[in-house]
XYZ file of C-alpha atoms in Angstrom:
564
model
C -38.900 -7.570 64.824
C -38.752 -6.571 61.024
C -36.615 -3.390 60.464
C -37.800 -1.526 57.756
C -35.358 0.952 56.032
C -36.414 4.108 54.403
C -34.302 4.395 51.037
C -34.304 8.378 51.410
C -32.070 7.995 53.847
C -30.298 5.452 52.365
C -29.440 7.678 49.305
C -28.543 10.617 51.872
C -26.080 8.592 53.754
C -24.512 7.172 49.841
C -24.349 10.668 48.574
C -22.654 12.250 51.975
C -19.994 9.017 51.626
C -19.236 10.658 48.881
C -18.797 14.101 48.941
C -16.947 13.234 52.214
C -14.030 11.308 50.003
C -13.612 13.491 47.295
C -13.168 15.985 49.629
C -10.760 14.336 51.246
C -8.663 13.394 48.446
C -8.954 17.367 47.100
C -7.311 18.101 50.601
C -4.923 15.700 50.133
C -4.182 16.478 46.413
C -4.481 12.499 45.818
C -5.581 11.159 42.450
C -7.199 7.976 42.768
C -5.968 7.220 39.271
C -2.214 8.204 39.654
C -0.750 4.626 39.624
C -3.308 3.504 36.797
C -1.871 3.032 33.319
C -4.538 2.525 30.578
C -3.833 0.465 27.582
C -6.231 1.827 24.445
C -6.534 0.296 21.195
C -6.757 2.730 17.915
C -8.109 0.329 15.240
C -11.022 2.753 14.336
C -10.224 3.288 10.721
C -10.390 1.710 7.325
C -8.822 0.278 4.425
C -5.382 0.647 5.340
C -2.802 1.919 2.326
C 1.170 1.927 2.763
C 2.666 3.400 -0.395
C 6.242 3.052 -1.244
C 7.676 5.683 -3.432
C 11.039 3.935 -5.117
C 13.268 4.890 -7.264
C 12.424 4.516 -11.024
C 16.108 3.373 -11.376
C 16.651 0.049 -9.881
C 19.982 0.030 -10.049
C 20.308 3.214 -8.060
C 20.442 3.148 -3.972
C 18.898 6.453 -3.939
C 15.383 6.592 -1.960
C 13.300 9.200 -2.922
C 12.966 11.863 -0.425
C 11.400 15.604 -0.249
C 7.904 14.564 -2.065
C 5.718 16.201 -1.804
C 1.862 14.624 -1.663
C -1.688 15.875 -2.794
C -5.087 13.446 -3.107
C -7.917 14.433 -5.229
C -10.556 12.070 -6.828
C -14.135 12.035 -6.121
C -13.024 10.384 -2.365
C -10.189 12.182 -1.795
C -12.379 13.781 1.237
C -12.897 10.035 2.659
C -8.633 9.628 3.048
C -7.061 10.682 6.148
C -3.298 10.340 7.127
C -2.770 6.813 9.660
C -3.351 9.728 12.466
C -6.272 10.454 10.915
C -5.694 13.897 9.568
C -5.631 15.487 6.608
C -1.799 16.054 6.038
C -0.398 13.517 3.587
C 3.537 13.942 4.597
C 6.071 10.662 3.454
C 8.059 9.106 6.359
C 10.795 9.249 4.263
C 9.992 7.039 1.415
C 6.716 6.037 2.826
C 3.529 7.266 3.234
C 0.272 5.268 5.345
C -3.159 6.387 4.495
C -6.659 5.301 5.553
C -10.188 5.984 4.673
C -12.447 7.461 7.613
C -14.334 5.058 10.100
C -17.884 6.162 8.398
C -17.509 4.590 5.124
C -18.215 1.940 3.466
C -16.380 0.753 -0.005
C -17.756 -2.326 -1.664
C -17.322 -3.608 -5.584
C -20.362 -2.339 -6.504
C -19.736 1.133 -4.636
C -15.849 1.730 -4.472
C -14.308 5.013 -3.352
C -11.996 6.150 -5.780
C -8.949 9.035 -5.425
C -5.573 9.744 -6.816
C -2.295 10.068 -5.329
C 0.100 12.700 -7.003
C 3.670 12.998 -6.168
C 6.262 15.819 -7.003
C 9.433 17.064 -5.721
C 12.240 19.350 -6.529
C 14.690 16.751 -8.968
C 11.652 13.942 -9.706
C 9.380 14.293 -12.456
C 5.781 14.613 -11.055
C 3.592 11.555 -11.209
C 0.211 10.352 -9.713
C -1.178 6.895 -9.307
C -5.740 5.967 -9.183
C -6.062 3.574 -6.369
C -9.982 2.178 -6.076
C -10.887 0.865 -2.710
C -13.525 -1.647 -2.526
C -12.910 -3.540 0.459
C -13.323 -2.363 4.113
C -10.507 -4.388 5.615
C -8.465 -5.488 3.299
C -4.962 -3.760 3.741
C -2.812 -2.775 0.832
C 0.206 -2.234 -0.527
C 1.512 -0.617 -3.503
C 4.981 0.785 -5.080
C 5.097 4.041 -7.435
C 7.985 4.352 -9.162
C 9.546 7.849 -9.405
C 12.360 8.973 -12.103
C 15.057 11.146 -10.594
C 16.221 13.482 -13.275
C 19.626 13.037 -12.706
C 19.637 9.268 -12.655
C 16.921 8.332 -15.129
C 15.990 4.285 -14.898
C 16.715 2.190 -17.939
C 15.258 3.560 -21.128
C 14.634 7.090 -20.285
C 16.656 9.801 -20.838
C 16.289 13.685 -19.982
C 17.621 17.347 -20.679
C 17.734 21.048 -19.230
C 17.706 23.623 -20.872
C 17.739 27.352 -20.431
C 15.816 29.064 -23.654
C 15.226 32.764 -25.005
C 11.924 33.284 -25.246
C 12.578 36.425 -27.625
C 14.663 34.425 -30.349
C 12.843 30.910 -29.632
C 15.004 27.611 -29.796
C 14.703 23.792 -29.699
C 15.687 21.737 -27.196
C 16.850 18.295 -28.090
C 16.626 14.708 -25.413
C 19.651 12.848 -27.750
C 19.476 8.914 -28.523
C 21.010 6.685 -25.569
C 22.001 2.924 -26.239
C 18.587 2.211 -24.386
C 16.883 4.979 -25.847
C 17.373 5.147 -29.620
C 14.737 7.523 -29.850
C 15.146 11.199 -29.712
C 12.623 14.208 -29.154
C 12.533 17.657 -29.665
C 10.534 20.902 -28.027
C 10.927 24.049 -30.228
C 9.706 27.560 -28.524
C 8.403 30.185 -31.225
C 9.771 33.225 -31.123
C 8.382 36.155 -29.175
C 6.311 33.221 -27.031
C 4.882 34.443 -24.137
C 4.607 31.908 -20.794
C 2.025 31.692 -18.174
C 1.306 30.211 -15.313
C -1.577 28.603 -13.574
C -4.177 31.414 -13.749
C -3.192 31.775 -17.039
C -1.428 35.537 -15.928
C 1.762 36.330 -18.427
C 5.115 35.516 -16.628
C 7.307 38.890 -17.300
C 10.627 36.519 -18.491
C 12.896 36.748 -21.235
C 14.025 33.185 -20.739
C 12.909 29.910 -19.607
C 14.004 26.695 -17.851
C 12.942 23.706 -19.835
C 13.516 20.295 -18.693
C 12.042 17.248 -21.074
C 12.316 13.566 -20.356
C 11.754 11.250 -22.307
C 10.627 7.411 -22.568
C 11.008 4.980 -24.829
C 8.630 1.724 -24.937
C 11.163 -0.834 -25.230
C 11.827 -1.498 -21.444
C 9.815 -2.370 -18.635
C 11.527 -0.066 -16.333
C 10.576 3.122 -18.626
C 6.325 1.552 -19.134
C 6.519 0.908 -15.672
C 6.303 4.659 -14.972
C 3.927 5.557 -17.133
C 2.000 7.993 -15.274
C -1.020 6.593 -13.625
C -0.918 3.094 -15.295
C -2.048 1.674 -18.893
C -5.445 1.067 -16.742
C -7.042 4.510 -17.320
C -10.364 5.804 -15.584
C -12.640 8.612 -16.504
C -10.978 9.764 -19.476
C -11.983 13.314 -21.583
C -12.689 12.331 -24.784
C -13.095 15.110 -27.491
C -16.326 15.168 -27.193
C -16.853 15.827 -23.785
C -17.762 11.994 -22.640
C -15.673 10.101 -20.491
C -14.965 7.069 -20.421
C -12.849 3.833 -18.719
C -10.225 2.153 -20.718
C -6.570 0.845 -21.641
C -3.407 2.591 -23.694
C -0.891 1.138 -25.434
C 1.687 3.814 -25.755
C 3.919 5.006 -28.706
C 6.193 6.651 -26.737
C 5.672 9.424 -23.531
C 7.520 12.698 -22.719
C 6.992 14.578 -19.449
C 7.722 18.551 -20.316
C 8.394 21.232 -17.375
C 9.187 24.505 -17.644
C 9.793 27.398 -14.925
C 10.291 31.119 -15.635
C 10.878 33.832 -12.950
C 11.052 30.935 -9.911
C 7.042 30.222 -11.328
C 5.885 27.171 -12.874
C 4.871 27.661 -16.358
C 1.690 25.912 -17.630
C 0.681 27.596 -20.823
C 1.995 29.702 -24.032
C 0.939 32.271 -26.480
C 1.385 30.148 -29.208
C 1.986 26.487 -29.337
C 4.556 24.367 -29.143
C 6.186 22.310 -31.234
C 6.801 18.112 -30.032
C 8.574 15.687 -31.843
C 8.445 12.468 -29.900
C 10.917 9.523 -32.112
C 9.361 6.489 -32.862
C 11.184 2.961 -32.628
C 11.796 0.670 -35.576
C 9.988 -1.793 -34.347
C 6.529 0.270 -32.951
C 3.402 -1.605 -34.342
C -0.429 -0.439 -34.492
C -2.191 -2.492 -32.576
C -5.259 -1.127 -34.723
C -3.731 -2.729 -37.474
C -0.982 -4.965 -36.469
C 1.410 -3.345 -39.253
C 4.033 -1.417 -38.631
C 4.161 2.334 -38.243
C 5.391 4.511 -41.425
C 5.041 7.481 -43.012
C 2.099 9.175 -42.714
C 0.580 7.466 -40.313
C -0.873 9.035 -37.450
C -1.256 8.362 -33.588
C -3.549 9.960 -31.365
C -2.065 12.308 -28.841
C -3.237 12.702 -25.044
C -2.108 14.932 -21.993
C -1.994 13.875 -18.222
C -2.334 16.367 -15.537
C -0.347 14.440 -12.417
C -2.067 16.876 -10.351
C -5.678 15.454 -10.758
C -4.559 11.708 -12.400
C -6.677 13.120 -15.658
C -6.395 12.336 -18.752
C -7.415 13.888 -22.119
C -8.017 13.373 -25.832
C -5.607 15.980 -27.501
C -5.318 15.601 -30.860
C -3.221 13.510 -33.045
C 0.568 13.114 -34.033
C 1.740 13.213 -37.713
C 4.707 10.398 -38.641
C 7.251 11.869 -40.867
C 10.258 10.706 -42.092
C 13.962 12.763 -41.028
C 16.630 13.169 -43.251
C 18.302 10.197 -40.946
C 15.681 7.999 -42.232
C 13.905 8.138 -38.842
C 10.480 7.906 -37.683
C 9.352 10.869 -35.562
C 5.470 11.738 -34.818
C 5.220 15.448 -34.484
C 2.358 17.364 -32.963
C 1.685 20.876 -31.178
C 1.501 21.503 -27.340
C -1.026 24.496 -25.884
C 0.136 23.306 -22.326
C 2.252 21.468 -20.072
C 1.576 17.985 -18.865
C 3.060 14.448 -19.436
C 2.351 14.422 -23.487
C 1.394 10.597 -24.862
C 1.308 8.791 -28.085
C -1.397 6.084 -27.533
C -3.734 3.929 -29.040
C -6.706 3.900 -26.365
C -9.595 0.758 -25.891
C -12.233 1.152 -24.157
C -15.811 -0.444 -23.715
C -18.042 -2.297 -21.237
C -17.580 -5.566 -19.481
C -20.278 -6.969 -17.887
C -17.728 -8.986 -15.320
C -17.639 -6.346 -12.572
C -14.883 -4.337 -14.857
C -12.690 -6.972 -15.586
C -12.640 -8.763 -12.185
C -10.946 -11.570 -12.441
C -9.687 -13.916 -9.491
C -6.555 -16.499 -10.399
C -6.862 -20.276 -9.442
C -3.609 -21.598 -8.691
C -2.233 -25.130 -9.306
C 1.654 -25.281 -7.846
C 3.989 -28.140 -6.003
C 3.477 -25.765 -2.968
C 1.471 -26.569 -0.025
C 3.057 -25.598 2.610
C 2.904 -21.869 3.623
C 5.161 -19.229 1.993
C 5.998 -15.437 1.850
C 4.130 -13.932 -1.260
C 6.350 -10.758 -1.231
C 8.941 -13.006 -2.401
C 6.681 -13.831 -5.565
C 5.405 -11.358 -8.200
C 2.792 -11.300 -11.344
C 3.803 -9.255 -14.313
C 0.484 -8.322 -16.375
C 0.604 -8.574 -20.253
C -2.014 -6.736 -22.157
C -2.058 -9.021 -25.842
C -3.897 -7.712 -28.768
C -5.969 -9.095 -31.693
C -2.594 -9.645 -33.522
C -1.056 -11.763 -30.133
C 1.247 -9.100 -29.277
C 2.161 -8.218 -25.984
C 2.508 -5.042 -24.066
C 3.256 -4.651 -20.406
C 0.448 -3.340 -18.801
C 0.654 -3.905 -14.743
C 2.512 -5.932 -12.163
C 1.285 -7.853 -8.854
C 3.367 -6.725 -6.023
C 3.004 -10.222 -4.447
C 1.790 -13.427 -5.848
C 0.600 -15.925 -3.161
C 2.011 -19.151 -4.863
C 0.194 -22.013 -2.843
C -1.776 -24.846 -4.231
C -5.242 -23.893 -4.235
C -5.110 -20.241 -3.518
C -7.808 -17.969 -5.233
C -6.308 -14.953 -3.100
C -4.294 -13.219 -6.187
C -6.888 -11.352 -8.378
C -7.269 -7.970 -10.319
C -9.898 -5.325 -10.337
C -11.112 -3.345 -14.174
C -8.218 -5.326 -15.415
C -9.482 -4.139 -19.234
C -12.230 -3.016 -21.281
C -12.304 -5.360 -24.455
C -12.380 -4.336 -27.921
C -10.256 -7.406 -28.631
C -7.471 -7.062 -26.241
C -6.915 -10.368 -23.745
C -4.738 -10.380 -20.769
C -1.616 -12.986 -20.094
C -0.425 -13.303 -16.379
C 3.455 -14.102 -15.744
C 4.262 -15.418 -12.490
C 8.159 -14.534 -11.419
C 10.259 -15.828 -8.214
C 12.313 -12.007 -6.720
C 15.074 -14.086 -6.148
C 16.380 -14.482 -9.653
C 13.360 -12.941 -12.014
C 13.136 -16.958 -12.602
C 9.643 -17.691 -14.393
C 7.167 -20.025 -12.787
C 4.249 -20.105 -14.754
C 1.360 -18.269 -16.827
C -1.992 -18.278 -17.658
C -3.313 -18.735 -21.071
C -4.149 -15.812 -22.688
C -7.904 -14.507 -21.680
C -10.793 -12.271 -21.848
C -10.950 -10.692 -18.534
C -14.170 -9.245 -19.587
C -15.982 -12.935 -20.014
C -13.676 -14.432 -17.448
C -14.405 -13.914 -13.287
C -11.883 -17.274 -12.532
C -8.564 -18.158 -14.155
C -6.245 -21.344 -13.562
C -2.569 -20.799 -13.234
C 0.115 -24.011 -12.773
C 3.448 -22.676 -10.845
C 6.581 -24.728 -10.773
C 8.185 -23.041 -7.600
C 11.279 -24.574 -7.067
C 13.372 -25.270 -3.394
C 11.603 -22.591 -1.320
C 13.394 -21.556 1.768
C 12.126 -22.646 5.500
C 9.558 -20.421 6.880
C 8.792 -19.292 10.187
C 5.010 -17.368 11.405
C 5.816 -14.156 14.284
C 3.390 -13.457 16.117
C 3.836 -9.301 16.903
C 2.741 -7.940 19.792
C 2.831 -3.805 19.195
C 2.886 -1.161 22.027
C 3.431 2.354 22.073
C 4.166 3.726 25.755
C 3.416 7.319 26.184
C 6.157 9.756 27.499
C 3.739 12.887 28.152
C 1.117 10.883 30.477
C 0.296 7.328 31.580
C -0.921 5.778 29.005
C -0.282 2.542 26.476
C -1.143 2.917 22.995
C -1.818 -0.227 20.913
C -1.408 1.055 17.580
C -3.145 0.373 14.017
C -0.509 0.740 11.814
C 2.362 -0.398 9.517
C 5.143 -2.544 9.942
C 8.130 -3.385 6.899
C 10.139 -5.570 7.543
C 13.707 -5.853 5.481
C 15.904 -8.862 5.274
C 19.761 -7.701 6.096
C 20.734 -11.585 5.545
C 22.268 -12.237 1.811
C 21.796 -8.169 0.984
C 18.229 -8.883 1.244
C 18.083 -10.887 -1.922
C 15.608 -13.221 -1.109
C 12.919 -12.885 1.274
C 13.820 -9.244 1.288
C 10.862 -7.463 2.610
C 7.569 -8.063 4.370
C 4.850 -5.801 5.663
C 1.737 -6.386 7.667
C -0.746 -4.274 8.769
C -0.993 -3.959 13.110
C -4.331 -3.956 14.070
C -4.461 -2.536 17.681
C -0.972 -3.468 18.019
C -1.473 -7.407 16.918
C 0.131 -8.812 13.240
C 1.157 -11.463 12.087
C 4.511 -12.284 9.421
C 5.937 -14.875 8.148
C 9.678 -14.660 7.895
C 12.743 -16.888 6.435
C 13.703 -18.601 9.533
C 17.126 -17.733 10.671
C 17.252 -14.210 8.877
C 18.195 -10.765 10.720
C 15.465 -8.203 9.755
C 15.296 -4.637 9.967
C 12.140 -3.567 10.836
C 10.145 -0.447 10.955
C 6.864 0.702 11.987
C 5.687 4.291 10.620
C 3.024 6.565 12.313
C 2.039 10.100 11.801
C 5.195 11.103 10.594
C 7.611 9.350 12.749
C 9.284 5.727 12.214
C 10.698 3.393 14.534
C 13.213 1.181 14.087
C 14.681 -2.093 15.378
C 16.676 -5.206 14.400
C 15.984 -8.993 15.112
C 16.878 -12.368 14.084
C 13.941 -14.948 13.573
C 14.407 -18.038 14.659
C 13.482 -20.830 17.440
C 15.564 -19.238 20.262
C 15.018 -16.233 22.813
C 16.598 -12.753 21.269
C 16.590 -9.598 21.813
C 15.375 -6.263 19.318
C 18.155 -3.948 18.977
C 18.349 -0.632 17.806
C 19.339 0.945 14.745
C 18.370 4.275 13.146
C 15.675 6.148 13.890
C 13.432 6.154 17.299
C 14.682 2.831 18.614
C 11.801 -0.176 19.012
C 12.937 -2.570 22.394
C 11.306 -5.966 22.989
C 12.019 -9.772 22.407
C 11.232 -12.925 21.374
C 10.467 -15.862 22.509
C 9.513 -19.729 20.095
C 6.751 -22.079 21.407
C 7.963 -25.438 19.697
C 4.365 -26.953 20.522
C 2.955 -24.191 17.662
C 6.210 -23.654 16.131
C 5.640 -19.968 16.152
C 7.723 -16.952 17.436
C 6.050 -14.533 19.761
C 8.280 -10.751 19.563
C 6.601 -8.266 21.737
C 7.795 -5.135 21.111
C 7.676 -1.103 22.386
C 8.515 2.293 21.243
C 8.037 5.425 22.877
C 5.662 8.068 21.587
C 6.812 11.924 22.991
C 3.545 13.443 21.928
C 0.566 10.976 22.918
C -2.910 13.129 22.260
């Protein structure tokens, strides 16, 4: 006999099952999930940035700290902190950002914002970064002067002036700095601040530093970079181009604990020119008479702005100085500015390379220093590659709106961080008629690599549950003082990276997110060890070498206190 079931009843008998077990486990204050830790991965955002804010003084072991971080730029509403919010506060030096999961940069579309730095002792700065690619992770150094302990070529002052009498304040010569500038004060000049309201002071703090163009520590923190976007001509019109600079002075002032931004009548700037400063308009050098056109950068916003132009007179000394007057306070620039069109994307230009190399290397131990060249073949340091991927046959290394034209050419320099020792160089090139250029490298004796695999988790303290994280990890060499193969960083995505590493070194490594870094300390090479702890929130873990891959496996785990 066929038994035929109704499916009503079915469903009654299902749904009282049910109710009959949740009720039990209510009773019985059981959660059927107690013993269940969940893993979850976080890679839900884009275009990973870590930014390293160093000191503008290599020679100092000072790290910047207390900066204090703003974004603006047409995207600045796309970046979010690596936990996603909109607080942009450095982990000590560093600082991770991200664009939001809904966007979509590309060449032809990029999202574009600027970073701006200040802090109490550091002379504000800002730095343009242009996204156009959804994964790729990046990162960058800005260089930041400490007042106190200037980098090579630059040279500062403070003063305290009456604003009734008016005075001059002077930033005197240096061996590096044989220039010298001047800021006089009228007197009876009233200060303001940001809303333009009159500050009620009868004196004024004035601090001016100063930068000659004679070193590549003092051009390399040039505000923003010689790579300028969406510039205010006199006119009104902006446009995209490159500056070659004259010579830059950053001016502050404070009155009454408020930061002073304007004046009742202008003042005075006398920036000194060196001996040996050339036109690259017309490839003689500067005299008498001549003038230079004069520009002001607000670090807040990463603008710049046609001014005016600077007057070169002749001192008593028989120096060159280009004088001009100041309405308000920003970084103050002599430059000769380029700009035009290039049909190549901007300047995009990717780098071929040709080297002894084929094996794989560390490219953080490798760097590009960018030469801008003009008409007359001279060259001006415009920009420098953080890493340089040195193998044969790598078309990795590349730039983006390198330069506008008008007769300026690029030259690429190729340097090992071990000993600044020179490996090669392109020919000097259009970047505007030029999307692929060869480079030959001569690297000589690298070291013996090793690939990690990293395996990232982040147990939570506050509830069961295992984080695998999207975010940062630097890595520091302690082996030699970190002279070669002295850092590497890697993006985790949902906990997994991948580094290649000197084989045999002890690094100190760190992982940063929102806010809070974790440390730990390992040797890498083909036998078991164990992470230990350092500073900081302590990372645990260990590794482990499969010789039939000939790769190092380090899992790794920190504890998160505050898991959301």
């Amino acid at each position: 006999m066929k038994t035929v079931y109704n499916l009503k009843n079915i469903y009654r008998i299902l749904i009282i099952l049910v109710l009959s077990i949740g009720t039990f486990l209510s009773c019985q204050k059981i959660n059927p999930f107690d013993d269940l830790e969940l893993t979850v991965n976080t890679d839900i955002y884009k275009a990973p940035l870590l930014i390293k804010f160093v000191n503008a003084n290599a020679a100092s072991s000072t790290i910047p700290q207390g900066l204090k971080v703003t974004i603006s730029g047409a995207g600045k509403d796309y970046v979010l902190s690596d936990a996603g919010k909109k607080e942009y506060i450095p982990t000590d030096n560093v600082l991770s950002l991200v664009l939001n999961k809904n966007v979509s940069p590309s060449v032809s579309s990029p999202i574009e914002f600027t970073v701006s730095i200040s802090g109490n002792g550091y002379v504000s700065t800002s730095k343009t970064f242009v996204i156009t690619d959804t994964e790729l992770a990046s990162f960058y150094e800005i260089p930041v002067t400490k007042v106190s302990e200037p980098p090579t070529g630059v040279a500062s002052t403070v003063e305290s002036v009456n604003l009734t009498q008016g005075e001059k304040v002077v930033v005197p010569a240096t061996v590096e700095k044989p220039e010298v500038a001047e800021i006089t004060l009228q007197p009876g000049t009233q200060v303001r601040d940001a809303s333009g309201a009159t500050i009620n002071a009868n004196n004024v703090s004035v601090q001016v530093v100063q930068y000659t163009t004679e070193t590549t520590a003092s051009l390399q923190s040039f505000p923003g970079g010689f790579g300028a976007d969406n510039v205010i001509m006199n006119n009104g019109s902006t446009t995209d181009g490159d500056f070659i600079t004259g010579g830059f002075v950053a001016i502050d002032m404070e009155a009454d604990g408020k930061a002073v931004k304007s004046f009742s009548k202008p003042i005075q700037v006398s920036v000194g020119i060196n001996a040996d400063l050339t036109s690259p308009e017309t490839g003689e050098k500067i005299k008498e008479g001549d003038t230079i056109p004069t520009w002001s950068y607000d670090s807040n916003t990463g603008q710049w702005k046609e001014e005016g132009i600077a007057t070169v007179i002749r001192g008593s000394d028989g120096k060159l100085t280009a004088t001009f007057e100041a309405s308000h306070l920003s970084y103050w620039n002599l430059d000769w500015y380029f700009y035009g069109s290039c049909s190549n994307s901007g300047g995009t230009v990717k780098l071929n390379v040709s080297s002894n190399i084929s094996s794989n290397v560390n490219s953080y131990d490798y760097y590009g220093v960018v030469y801008l060249v003009d008409r007359f073949n001279r060259k001006y340091y415009y920009t420098q590659l953080w890493d340089f991927d040195v193998r044969n046959g790598n078309t990795n290394n590349g730039l983006y709106r390198a330069i506008r034209g008008n007769g300026n050419r690029l030259q690429i320099m190729v340097y090992s961080r071990r000993n600044n020792q020179l490996l090669g160089s392109t020919s000097v090139f259009d970047a505007c008629s030029t999307s692929s250029m060869p480079i030959t490298l001569n690297v000589p004796n690298p070291p013996t690599y090793i690939d990690v695999d990293i395996d990232f988790t982040a147990k939570c303290s506050n509830k069961k549950l295992n984080i695998k994280p999207s975010t940062w990890l630097y890595l520091f060499s302690l082996s030699n003082g970190g002279i070669y193969g002295g850092y590497v960083y890697a993006y985790s995505r949902s906990g997994l990276a991948t580094v290649r590493v000197i084989e045999g070194q002890t690094y100190e490594f760190y992982t940063y997110y929102n806010g809070t870094v974790y440390t730990g300390r390992v040797t890498m090479n083909k036998t078991s060890s164990v992470i230990t702890t350092s500073t900081g929130k302590p990372i645990t873990g260990s590794t482990s070498y499969n010789p039939a891959t000939n790769r190092v496996k380090l899992l790794a785990t920190y504890t998160a206190n505050d898991c959301k």
